[in-house]
């Protein structure tokens, strides 16, 4: 097929000629601008815009030893990614934060051991510079494998059992739970139940701890019949709420550890003929899109998803640059609606 008349894509030589600088100066600007005068950097950037030059990432990676890409690694079954709106919100925020640095984000899902092995090989082969690790359960081997391979990692939520070896960004799960239970108790509720997250996740552990601490502060008895374990799914919340109603039919409030589970809890309450909030007040956690899709609209704890994603990217870029692991804890906020 003839290529006559086809325009050749601009090269680094074209940029250098347009900017009136050396090819080496252009290369230094493209790789961070070190040891380049502001005037030369401005000239190079103007030449890039004028010529339409696009960086050849493969060629640059051969020089720098970096892939210039980052993985968003979800260690949950694939169906959870499509069911839980939090993952999509977080993915969008991280994508936008990385776009400001011209770094693409690769979505990877490793919910089975076969997927974990395959993705581990891909990551440790150098195809990404770092990993944003999402929803890692304690005992999940992915975190351990990445640490051993010296891959820069930032976890969403405090990684259980990893100590200070992994950087993380998290909302203050315990304080958020405390604020919700205080709100329920202040409205006169005395049989306050909870649907927890999985006990092998940081949210499951911290939100349950906050619930128990606040009951004690309010002088309300700790009754294990008022605690039911969920799995952060709608079906799990419905199942757990049905268990609570069977074990403790006098329950008058419930703190549900995620909005998606709260949707399921509301379904179980409606089926049992319980009015919300007249008979049972319901509070969730996340302030995800699921909170606005309930009837009545859900009182919940807002996680600052925009700040979480921005901070995860900031910390990961620092780790890629050689900084030590760090932890960022962000405040939550009570959002009052009609369910409690």
Coordinates of N, CA, C and O in Angstrom, one line a residue, residues 102-202:
X102 N 0.2 13.0 33.2 CA 0.3 12.3 31.9 C 0.6 10.8 32.1 O 1.5 10.3 31.4
X103 N 0.0 10.2 33.2 CA 0.3 8.8 33.4 C -1.0 8.0 33.3 O -2.0 8.3 34.0
X104 N -1.0 7.0 32.4 CA -2.2 6.2 32.3 C -2.4 5.2 33.4 O -1.4 4.8 34.1
X105 N -3.6 4.8 33.7 CA -4.0 3.9 34.7 C -4.5 2.6 34.1 O -5.4 2.6 33.3
X106 N -4.0 1.4 34.6 CA -4.4 0.1 34.1 C -5.3 -0.5 35.2 O -4.8 -0.7 36.3
X107 N -6.5 -0.9 34.8 CA -7.4 -1.6 35.8 C -7.0 -3.1 35.7 O -7.0 -3.7 34.7
X108 N -6.8 -3.7 36.9 CA -6.5 -5.1 37.0 C -7.4 -5.6 38.2 O -7.5 -5.0 39.2
X109 N -8.0 -6.8 37.9 CA -8.8 -7.4 38.9 C -8.3 -8.8 39.2 O -8.1 -9.6 38.3
X110 N -8.0 -9.1 40.5 CA -7.4 -10.3 40.9 C -8.2 -10.9 42.1 O -7.9 -10.8 43.2
X111 N -9.3 -11.6 41.7 CA -10.2 -12.2 42.7 C -10.0 -13.6 43.0 O -10.5 -14.2 43.9
X112 N -9.2 -14.3 42.1 CA -8.9 -15.7 42.2 C -7.4 -15.9 42.3 O -6.6 -15.0 41.9
X113 N -7.0 -17.1 42.7 CA -5.5 -17.3 42.8 C -4.9 -17.3 41.4 O -3.8 -16.9 41.3
X114 N -5.6 -17.9 40.4 CA -5.1 -17.9 39.1 C -4.9 -16.4 38.6 O -3.8 -16.1 38.0
X115 N -5.8 -15.6 38.9 CA -5.7 -14.2 38.5 C -4.6 -13.5 39.2 O -3.8 -12.7 38.7
X116 N -4.4 -13.8 40.5 CA -3.3 -13.2 41.3 C -1.9 -13.6 40.8 O -1.0 -12.8 40.7
X117 N -1.8 -14.9 40.4 CA -0.5 -15.3 39.9 C -0.2 -14.6 38.5 O 0.9 -14.2 38.3
X118 N -1.2 -14.6 37.7 CA -1.0 -14.0 36.4 C -0.6 -12.5 36.5 O 0.3 -12.0 35.8
X119 N -1.4 -11.8 37.3 CA -1.1 -10.3 37.5 C 0.2 -10.1 38.2 O 0.9 -9.1 37.9
X120 N 0.5 -10.9 39.2 CA 1.8 -10.8 39.9 C 3.0 -10.9 38.9 O 3.9 -10.1 38.9
X121 N 2.9 -11.8 37.9 CA 3.9 -11.9 36.9 C 4.0 -10.7 36.1 O 5.1 -10.2 35.8
X122 N 2.9 -10.2 35.7 CA 2.8 -9.0 34.8 C 3.4 -7.8 35.6 O 4.3 -7.0 35.0
X123 N 3.0 -7.6 36.8 CA 3.5 -6.4 37.6 C 5.0 -6.5 37.8 O 5.8 -5.5 37.6
X124 N 5.4 -7.6 38.3 CA 6.8 -7.8 38.7 C 7.8 -7.8 37.5 O 9.0 -7.7 37.6
X125 N 7.2 -8.0 36.3 CA 8.0 -7.9 35.1 C 8.3 -6.5 34.7 O 9.0 -6.3 33.7
X126 N 7.8 -5.5 35.4 CA 8.1 -4.1 35.1 C 7.2 -3.4 34.2 O 7.5 -2.3 33.7
X127 N 6.0 -4.0 34.0 CA 5.0 -3.3 33.1 C 4.3 -2.1 33.7 O 3.7 -1.4 33.0
X128 N 4.4 -2.0 35.0 CA 3.9 -0.8 35.7 C 4.9 -0.3 36.7 O 5.8 -1.1 37.2
X129 N 4.9 1.0 37.1 CA 5.8 1.5 38.0 C 5.3 1.4 39.4 O 6.2 1.6 40.4
X130 N 4.1 1.3 39.6 CA 3.5 1.2 41.0 C 2.1 0.7 41.0 O 1.5 0.6 39.9
X131 N 1.6 0.4 42.2 CA 0.2 -0.2 42.3 C -0.6 0.5 43.3 O -0.2 0.8 44.4
X132 N -1.8 0.9 42.9 CA -2.9 1.4 43.8 C -3.7 0.1 44.2 O -4.4 -0.4 43.4
X133 N -3.5 -0.3 45.4 CA -4.1 -1.6 45.9 C -5.4 -1.3 46.6 O -5.5 -0.6 47.6
X134 N -6.5 -1.9 46.1 CA -7.8 -1.6 46.6 C -8.5 -2.9 47.1 O -8.5 -3.9 46.5
X135 N -9.1 -2.7 48.3 CA -9.9 -3.8 49.0 C -9.0 -5.1 49.2 O -9.4 -6.2 48.8
X136 N -8.0 -4.9 49.9 CA -7.1 -6.1 50.2 C -7.5 -6.6 51.6 O -7.5 -6.0 52.6
X137 N -7.9 -7.9 51.6 CA -8.2 -8.6 52.8 C -6.9 -9.1 53.5 O -5.9 -9.4 52.9
X138 N -7.0 -9.2 54.8 CA -5.8 -9.8 55.5 C -5.6 -11.2 55.0 O -6.6 -12.0 54.8
X139 N -4.4 -11.6 54.9 CA -4.1 -12.9 54.4 C -4.1 -13.0 52.8 O -3.7 -14.0 52.3
X140 N -4.5 -11.9 52.2 CA -4.4 -11.9 50.7 C -3.0 -11.8 50.3 O -2.3 -10.9 50.7
X141 N -2.5 -12.8 49.5 CA -1.1 -12.8 49.2 C -0.6 -11.7 48.3 O 0.6 -11.5 48.2
X142 N -1.5 -10.9 47.6 CA -1.0 -9.9 46.7 C -0.1 -8.9 47.4 O 0.9 -8.5 46.8
X143 N -0.5 -8.4 48.5 CA 0.2 -7.4 49.2 C 1.6 -7.9 49.5 O 2.6 -7.2 49.3
X144 N 1.7 -9.1 50.0 CA 3.0 -9.7 50.4 C 3.9 -9.8 49.2 O 5.1 -9.6 49.2
X145 N 3.3 -10.3 48.1 CA 4.1 -10.5 46.9 C 4.7 -9.2 46.3 O 5.8 -9.1 45.9
X146 N 3.9 -8.2 46.4 CA 4.3 -6.9 45.9 C 5.4 -6.3 46.7 O 6.4 -5.7 46.2
X147 N 5.3 -6.4 48.1 CA 6.3 -5.9 49.0 C 7.6 -6.7 48.7 O 8.7 -6.1 48.7
X148 N 7.6 -8.0 48.6 CA 8.8 -8.8 48.4 C 9.4 -8.4 47.1 O 10.7 -8.5 47.0
X149 N 8.6 -8.1 46.1 CA 9.2 -7.7 44.8 C 9.6 -6.3 44.7 O 10.1 -5.8 43.7
X150 N 9.5 -5.5 45.8 CA 9.9 -4.1 45.9 C 9.2 -3.2 44.9 O 9.7 -2.3 44.4
X151 N 7.9 -3.6 44.8 CA 7.0 -2.7 43.9 C 6.4 -1.6 44.8 O 5.9 -1.9 45.8
X152 N 6.5 -0.4 44.3 CA 5.8 0.7 45.1 C 4.3 0.5 45.2 O 3.7 0.3 44.1
X153 N 3.8 0.5 46.4 CA 2.4 0.2 46.6 C 1.8 1.2 47.5 O 2.4 1.6 48.5
X154 N 0.5 1.6 47.2 CA -0.3 2.4 48.2 C -1.6 1.7 48.3 O -2.3 1.5 47.2
X155 N -2.0 1.4 49.5 CA -3.3 0.7 49.7 C -4.4 1.7 50.0 O -4.2 2.8 50.6
X156 N -5.6 1.4 49.6 CA -6.8 2.1 50.0 C -7.3 1.5 51.3 O -7.9 0.4 51.2
X157 N -7.2 2.1 52.4 CA -7.5 1.5 53.7 C -6.3 0.9 54.3 O -5.3 0.5 53.6
X158 N -6.3 0.9 55.6 CA -5.1 0.4 56.4 C -5.0 -1.1 56.1 O -5.8 -1.9 56.4
X159 N -3.8 -1.6 55.6 CA -3.7 -3.0 55.3 C -3.4 -3.8 56.5 O -2.4 -3.5 57.2
X160 N -4.3 -4.7 56.8 CA -4.1 -5.5 58.1 C -2.9 -6.4 58.0 O -2.7 -7.1 57.0
X161 N -2.1 -6.4 59.1 CA -1.0 -7.4 59.1 C 0.2 -6.9 58.4 O 1.2 -7.7 58.4
X162 N 0.2 -5.7 57.8 CA 1.4 -5.3 57.0 C 2.2 -4.3 57.8 O 3.3 -3.9 57.3
X163 N 1.8 -3.8 58.9 CA 2.5 -2.8 59.7 C 2.8 -1.6 58.9 O 2.0 -1.1 58.2
X164 N 4.1 -1.2 58.9 CA 4.5 0.0 58.2 C 5.1 -0.3 56.9 O 5.7 0.6 56.3
X165 N 5.0 -1.5 56.4 CA 5.7 -1.8 55.1 C 4.9 -1.3 53.9 O 5.5 -1.2 52.8
X166 N 3.6 -1.0 54.0 CA 2.9 -0.5 52.9 C 2.3 0.8 53.2 O 1.7 1.0 54.3
X167 N 2.5 1.8 52.3 CA 1.8 3.1 52.5 C 0.3 2.9 52.3 O -0.1 2.0 51.5
X168 N -0.4 3.8 52.9 CA -1.9 3.7 52.7 C -2.6 5.0 52.9 O -2.0 5.9 53.6
X169 N -3.7 5.1 52.3 CA -4.6 6.3 52.5 C -6.0 5.7 52.9 O -6.5 4.8 52.3
X170 N -6.6 6.3 54.0 CA -7.8 5.7 54.5 C -8.7 6.8 55.1 O -8.2 7.9 55.5
X171 N -10.0 6.6 55.0 CA -10.9 7.5 55.8 C -10.8 7.0 57.2 O -10.4 5.8 57.5
X172 N -11.2 7.9 58.1 CA -11.2 7.5 59.5 C -12.4 6.6 59.8 O -13.5 7.1 60.3
X173 N -12.3 5.3 59.6 CA -13.4 4.4 59.8 C -14.0 4.4 61.2 O -15.2 4.4 61.4
X174 N -13.1 4.3 62.1 CA -13.6 4.2 63.5 C -14.3 5.5 64.0 O -15.4 5.4 64.6
X175 N -13.8 6.6 63.7 CA -14.4 7.9 64.0 C -15.8 8.1 63.3 O -16.7 8.6 63.9
X176 N -15.8 7.7 62.0 CA -17.1 7.7 61.3 C -18.1 6.9 61.9 O -19.3 7.3 62.1
X177 N -17.8 5.7 62.3 CA -18.7 4.8 63.0 C -19.2 5.4 64.3 O -20.4 5.3 64.7
X178 N -18.3 5.9 65.0 CA -18.6 6.6 66.3 C -19.6 7.7 66.1 O -20.6 7.8 66.9
X179 N -19.4 8.5 65.1 CA -20.3 9.6 64.8 C -21.7 9.1 64.5 O -22.7 9.7 64.9
X180 N -21.8 8.1 63.7 CA -23.1 7.5 63.3 C -23.8 7.0 64.5 O -25.0 7.2 64.7
X181 N -23.2 6.2 65.3 CA -23.8 5.6 66.5 C -24.2 6.7 67.5 O -25.3 6.6 68.1
X182 N -23.4 7.7 67.7 CA -23.8 8.8 68.5 C -25.1 9.5 68.0 O -26.0 9.8 68.8
X183 N -25.2 9.6 66.7 CA -26.4 10.2 66.1 C -27.6 9.4 66.3 O -28.7 9.9 66.7
X184 N -27.5 8.1 66.2 CA -28.6 7.2 66.5 C -29.0 7.2 67.9 O -30.2 7.2 68.2
X185 N -28.0 7.2 68.8 CA -28.4 7.2 70.2 C -29.0 8.5 70.6 O -29.9 8.6 71.5
X186 N -28.5 9.6 70.0 CA -29.1 11.0 70.4 C -30.5 11.1 70.0 O -31.2 11.9 70.5
X187 N -31.0 10.3 69.0 CA -32.4 10.3 68.6 C -33.3 9.5 69.5 O -34.5 9.3 69.2
X188 N -32.7 8.9 70.6 CA -33.5 8.1 71.5 C -33.5 6.6 71.3 O -34.2 5.9 72.0
X189 N -32.7 6.2 70.3 CA -32.7 4.7 70.1 C -31.9 4.0 71.1 O -30.8 4.5 71.5
X190 N -32.3 2.9 71.6 CA -31.6 2.2 72.6 C -31.2 0.7 72.3 O -30.4 0.1 72.9
X191 N -31.8 0.2 71.2 CA -31.4 -1.2 70.8 C -30.8 -1.0 69.4 O -31.4 -1.3 68.3
X192 N -29.6 -0.5 69.4 CA -28.9 -0.2 68.2 C -28.0 -1.4 67.7 O -27.1 -1.8 68.4
X193 N -28.4 -1.9 66.6 CA -27.6 -3.1 66.0 C -26.6 -2.6 65.0 O -26.6 -1.4 64.6
X194 N -25.8 -3.5 64.5 CA -24.9 -3.2 63.4 C -24.8 -4.3 62.5 O -24.8 -5.5 62.9
X195 N -24.6 -4.0 61.2 CA -24.2 -5.0 60.2 C -22.8 -4.6 59.8 O -22.5 -3.5 59.3
X196 N -21.9 -5.5 60.1 CA -20.4 -5.2 60.0 C -19.9 -5.5 58.6 O -20.6 -6.2 57.8
X197 N -18.8 -5.0 58.2 CA -18.1 -5.4 57.1 C -17.3 -6.7 57.4 O -17.3 -7.2 58.5
X198 N -16.7 -7.3 56.4 CA -16.0 -8.6 56.7 C -14.9 -8.4 57.7 O -14.2 -7.3 57.7
X199 N -14.7 -9.3 58.6 CA -13.7 -9.1 59.7 C -12.3 -9.2 59.3 O -11.4 -8.9 60.1
X200 N -12.0 -9.5 58.0 CA -10.6 -9.5 57.6 C -10.3 -8.3 56.7 O -9.3 -8.3 56.0
X201 N -11.2 -7.2 56.9 CA -10.9 -6.0 56.2 C -10.8 -4.8 57.2 O -11.4 -4.9 58.3
X202 N -10.0 -3.8 56.9 CA -9.8 -2.7 57.8 C -11.1 -2.0 58.2 O -11.4 -1.7 59.3

